[in-house]
PDB file of C-alpha atoms in Angstrom:
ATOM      1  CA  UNK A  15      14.025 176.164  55.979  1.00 48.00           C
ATOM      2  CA  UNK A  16      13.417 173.813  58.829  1.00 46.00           C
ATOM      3  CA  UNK A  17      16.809 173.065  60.834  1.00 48.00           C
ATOM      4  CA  UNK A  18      18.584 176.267  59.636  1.00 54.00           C
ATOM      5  CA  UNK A  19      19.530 179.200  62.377  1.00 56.00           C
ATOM      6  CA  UNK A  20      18.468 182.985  61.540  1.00 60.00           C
ATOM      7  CA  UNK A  21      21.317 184.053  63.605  1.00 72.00           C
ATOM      8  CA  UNK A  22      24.943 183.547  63.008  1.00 83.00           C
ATOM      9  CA  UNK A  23      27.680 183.046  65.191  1.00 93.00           C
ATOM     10  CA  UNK A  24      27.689 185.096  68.475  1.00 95.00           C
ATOM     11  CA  UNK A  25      31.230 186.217  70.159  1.00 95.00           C
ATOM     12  CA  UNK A  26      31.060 183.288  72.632  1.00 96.00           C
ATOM     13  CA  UNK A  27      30.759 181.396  69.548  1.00 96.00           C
ATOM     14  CA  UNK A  28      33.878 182.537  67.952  1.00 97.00           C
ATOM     15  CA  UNK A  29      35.831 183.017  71.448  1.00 96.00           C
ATOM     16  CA  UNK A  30      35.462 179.377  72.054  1.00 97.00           C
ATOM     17  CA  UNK A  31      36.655 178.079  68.776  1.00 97.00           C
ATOM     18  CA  UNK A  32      39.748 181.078  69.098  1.00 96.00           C
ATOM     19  CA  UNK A  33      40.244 178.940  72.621  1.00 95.00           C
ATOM     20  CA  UNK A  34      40.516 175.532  71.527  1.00 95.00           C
ATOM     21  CA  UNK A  35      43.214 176.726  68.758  1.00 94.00           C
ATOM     22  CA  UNK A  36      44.793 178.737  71.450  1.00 91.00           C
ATOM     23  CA  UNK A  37      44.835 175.983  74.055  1.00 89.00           C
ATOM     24  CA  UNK A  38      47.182 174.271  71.266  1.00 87.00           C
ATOM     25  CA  UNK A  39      49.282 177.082  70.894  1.00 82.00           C
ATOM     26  CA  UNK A  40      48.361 177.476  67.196  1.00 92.00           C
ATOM     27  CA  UNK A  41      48.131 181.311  67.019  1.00 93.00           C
ATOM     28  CA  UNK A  42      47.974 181.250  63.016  1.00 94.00           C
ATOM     29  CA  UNK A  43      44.723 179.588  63.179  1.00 96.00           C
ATOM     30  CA  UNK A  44      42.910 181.788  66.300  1.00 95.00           C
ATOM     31  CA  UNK A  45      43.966 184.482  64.656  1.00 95.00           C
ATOM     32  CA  UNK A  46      41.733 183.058  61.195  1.00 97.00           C
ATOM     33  CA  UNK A  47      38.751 182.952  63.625  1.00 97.00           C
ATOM     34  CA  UNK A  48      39.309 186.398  64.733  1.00 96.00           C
ATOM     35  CA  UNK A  49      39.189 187.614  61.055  1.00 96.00           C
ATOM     36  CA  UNK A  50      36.501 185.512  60.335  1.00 97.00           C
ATOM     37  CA  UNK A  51      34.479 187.551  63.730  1.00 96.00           C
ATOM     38  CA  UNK A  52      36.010 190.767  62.466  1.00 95.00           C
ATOM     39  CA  UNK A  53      34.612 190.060  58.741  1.00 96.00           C
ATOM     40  CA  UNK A  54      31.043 188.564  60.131  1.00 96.00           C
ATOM     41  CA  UNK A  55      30.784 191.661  62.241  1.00 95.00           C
ATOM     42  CA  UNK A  56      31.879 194.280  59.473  1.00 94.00           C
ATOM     43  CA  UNK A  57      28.574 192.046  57.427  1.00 94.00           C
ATOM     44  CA  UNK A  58      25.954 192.829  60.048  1.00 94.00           C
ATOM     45  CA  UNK A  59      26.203 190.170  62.593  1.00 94.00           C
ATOM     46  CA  UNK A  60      26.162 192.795  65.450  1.00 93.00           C
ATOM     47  CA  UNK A  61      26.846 189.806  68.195  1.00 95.00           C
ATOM     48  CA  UNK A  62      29.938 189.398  66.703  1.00 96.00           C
ATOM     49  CA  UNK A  63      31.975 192.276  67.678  1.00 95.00           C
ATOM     50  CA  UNK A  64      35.102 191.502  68.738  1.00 95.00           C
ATOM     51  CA  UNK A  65      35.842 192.252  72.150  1.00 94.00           C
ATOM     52  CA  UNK A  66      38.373 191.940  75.097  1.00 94.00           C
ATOM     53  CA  UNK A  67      37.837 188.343  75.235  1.00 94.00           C
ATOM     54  CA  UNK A  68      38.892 187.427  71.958  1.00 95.00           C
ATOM     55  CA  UNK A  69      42.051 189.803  71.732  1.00 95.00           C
ATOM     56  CA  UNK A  70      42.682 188.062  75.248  1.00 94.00           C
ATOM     57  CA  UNK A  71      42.599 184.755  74.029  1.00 94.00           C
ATOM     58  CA  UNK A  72      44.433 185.355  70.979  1.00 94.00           C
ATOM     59  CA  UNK A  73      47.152 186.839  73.165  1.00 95.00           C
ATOM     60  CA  UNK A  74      47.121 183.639  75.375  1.00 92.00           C
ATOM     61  CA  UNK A  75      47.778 181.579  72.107  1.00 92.00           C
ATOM     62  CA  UNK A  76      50.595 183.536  71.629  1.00 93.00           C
ATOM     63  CA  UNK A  77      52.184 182.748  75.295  1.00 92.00           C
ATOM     64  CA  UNK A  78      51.211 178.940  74.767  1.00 89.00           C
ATOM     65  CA  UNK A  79      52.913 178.691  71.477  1.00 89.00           C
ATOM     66  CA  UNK A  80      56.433 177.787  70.657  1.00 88.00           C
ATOM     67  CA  UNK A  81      56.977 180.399  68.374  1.00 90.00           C
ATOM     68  CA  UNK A  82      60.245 182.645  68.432  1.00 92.00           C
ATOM     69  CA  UNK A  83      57.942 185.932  67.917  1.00 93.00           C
ATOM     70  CA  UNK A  84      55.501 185.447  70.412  1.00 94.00           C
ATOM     71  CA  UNK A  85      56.063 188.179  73.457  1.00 95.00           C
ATOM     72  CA  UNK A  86      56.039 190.627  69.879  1.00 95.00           C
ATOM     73  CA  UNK A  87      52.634 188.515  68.930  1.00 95.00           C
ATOM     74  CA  UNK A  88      50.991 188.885  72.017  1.00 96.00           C
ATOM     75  CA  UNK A  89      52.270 192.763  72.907  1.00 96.00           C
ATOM     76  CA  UNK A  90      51.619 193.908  68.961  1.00 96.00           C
ATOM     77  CA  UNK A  91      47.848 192.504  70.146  1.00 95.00           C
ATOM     78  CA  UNK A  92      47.853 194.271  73.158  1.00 96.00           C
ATOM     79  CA  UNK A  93      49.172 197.727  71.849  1.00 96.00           C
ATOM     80  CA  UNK A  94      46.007 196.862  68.987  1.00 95.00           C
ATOM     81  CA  UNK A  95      43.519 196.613  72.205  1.00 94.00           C
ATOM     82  CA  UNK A  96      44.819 199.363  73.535  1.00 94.00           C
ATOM     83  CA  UNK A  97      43.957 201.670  70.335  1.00 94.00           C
ATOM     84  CA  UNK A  98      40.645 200.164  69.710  1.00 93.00           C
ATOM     85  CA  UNK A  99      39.897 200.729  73.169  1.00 92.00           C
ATOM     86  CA  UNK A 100      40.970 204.646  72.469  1.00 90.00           C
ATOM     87  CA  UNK A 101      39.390 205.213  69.142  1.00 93.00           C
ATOM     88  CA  UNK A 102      35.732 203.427  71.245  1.00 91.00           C
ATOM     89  CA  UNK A 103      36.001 200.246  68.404  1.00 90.00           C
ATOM     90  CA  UNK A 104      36.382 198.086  71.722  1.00 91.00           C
ATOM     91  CA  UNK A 105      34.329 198.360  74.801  1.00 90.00           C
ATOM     92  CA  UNK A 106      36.486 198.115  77.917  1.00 90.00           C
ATOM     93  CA  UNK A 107      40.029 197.840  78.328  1.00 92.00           C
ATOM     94  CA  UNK A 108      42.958 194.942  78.751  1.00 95.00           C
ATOM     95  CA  UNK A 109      42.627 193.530  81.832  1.00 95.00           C
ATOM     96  CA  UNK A 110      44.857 191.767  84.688  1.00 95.00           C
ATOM     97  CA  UNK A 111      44.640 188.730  82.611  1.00 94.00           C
ATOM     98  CA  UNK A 112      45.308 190.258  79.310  1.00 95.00           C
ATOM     99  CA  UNK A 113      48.696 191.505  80.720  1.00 97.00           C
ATOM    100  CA  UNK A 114      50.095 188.495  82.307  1.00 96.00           C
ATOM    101  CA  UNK A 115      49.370 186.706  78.985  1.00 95.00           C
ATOM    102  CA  UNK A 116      51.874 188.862  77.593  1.00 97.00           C
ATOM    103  CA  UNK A 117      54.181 188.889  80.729  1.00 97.00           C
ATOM    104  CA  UNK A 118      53.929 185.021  80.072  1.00 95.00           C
ATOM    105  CA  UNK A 119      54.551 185.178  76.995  1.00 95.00           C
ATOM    106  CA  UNK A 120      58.169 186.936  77.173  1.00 97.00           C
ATOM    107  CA  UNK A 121      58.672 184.828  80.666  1.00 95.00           C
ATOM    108  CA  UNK A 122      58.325 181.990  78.306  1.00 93.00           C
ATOM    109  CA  UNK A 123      61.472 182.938  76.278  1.00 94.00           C
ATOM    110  CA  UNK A 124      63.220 183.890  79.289  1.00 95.00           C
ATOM    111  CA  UNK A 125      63.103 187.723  78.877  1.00 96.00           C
ATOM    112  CA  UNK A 126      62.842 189.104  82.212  1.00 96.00           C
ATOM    113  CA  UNK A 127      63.399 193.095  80.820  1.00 97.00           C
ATOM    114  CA  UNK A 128      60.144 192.415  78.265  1.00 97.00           C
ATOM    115  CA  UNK A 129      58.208 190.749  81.256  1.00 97.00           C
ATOM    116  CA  UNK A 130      59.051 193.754  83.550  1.00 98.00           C
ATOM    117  CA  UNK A 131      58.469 196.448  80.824  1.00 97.00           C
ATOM    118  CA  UNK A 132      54.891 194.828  80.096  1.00 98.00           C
ATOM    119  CA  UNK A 133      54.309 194.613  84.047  1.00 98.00           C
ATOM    120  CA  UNK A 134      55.213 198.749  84.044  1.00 98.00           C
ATOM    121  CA  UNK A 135      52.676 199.220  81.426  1.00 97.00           C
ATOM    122  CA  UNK A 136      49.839 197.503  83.198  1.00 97.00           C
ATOM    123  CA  UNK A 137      51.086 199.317  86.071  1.00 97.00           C
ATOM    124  CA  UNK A 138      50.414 202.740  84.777  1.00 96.00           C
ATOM    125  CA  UNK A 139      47.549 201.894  83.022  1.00 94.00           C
ATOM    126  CA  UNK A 140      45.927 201.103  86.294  1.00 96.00           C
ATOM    127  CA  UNK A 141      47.414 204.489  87.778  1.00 96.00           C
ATOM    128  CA  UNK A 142      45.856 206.228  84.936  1.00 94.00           C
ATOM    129  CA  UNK A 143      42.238 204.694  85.813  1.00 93.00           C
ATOM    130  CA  UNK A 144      42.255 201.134  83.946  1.00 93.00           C
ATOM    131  CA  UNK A 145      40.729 199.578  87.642  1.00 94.00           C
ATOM    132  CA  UNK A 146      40.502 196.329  85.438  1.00 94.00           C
ATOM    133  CA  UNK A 147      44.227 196.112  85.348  1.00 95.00           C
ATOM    134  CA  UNK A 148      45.369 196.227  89.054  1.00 95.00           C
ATOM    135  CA  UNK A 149      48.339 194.253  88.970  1.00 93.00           C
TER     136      UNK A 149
END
């Protein structure tokens, strides 16, 4: 039909609507989007993979947001990166950003032990050859 797209939604796509709900702080509804990518990817839309980005900015929704549970929001996501990244179900690894998202995140609630713990972790995952995580 005339005006329709063949393609669906790419991972930019789907990063940039996880952002704006991020930006805002509302984690419940980034994290929607994500399942939504997860779901369109597990279809057939191959551009839709999720990928560093979106468990980045997913993570960053949970340092801007007001909830009590974020530094465990935003670490639970990185210890999930972290597997898929193992198991090859996501290309790369976190990155310098990724971590002070969560560093933020327990900053945020004044928790200088969780910031420091998370800062040790990106710490040896550099030493251990992440090069993307140099602190």
């Amino acid at each position: 039909k005339s005006g329709e797209l063949d393609e669906g939604p790419n991972a930019v796509t789907y990063c940039s609507v996880m952002a704006a709900y991020a930006k805002q702080g509302d984690v419940a509804g980034a994290q929607k989007v994500l399942d939504r990518m997860q779901m369109d990817y597990d279809a057939g839309n191959k551009a839709a993979k999720p990928n560093i980005r979106s468990y980045s900015v997913l993570i960053d929704g949970w340092a801007k947001s007001n909830s009590k549970d974020a530094s465990r929001g935003a670490e639970k996501l990185l210890d999930t990166m972290i597997d898929k990244c193992k198991s090859g179900d996501l290309d790369g690894s976190p990155d310098a950003v990724t971590y002070n998202s969560v560093m933020s995140a327990y900053a945020k609630q004044g928790d200088v032990v969780g910031a420091q713990k998370v800062l040790d972790r990106m710490q040896m995952d550099y030493d251990t050859g992440n090069k993307a995580a140099k602190p």
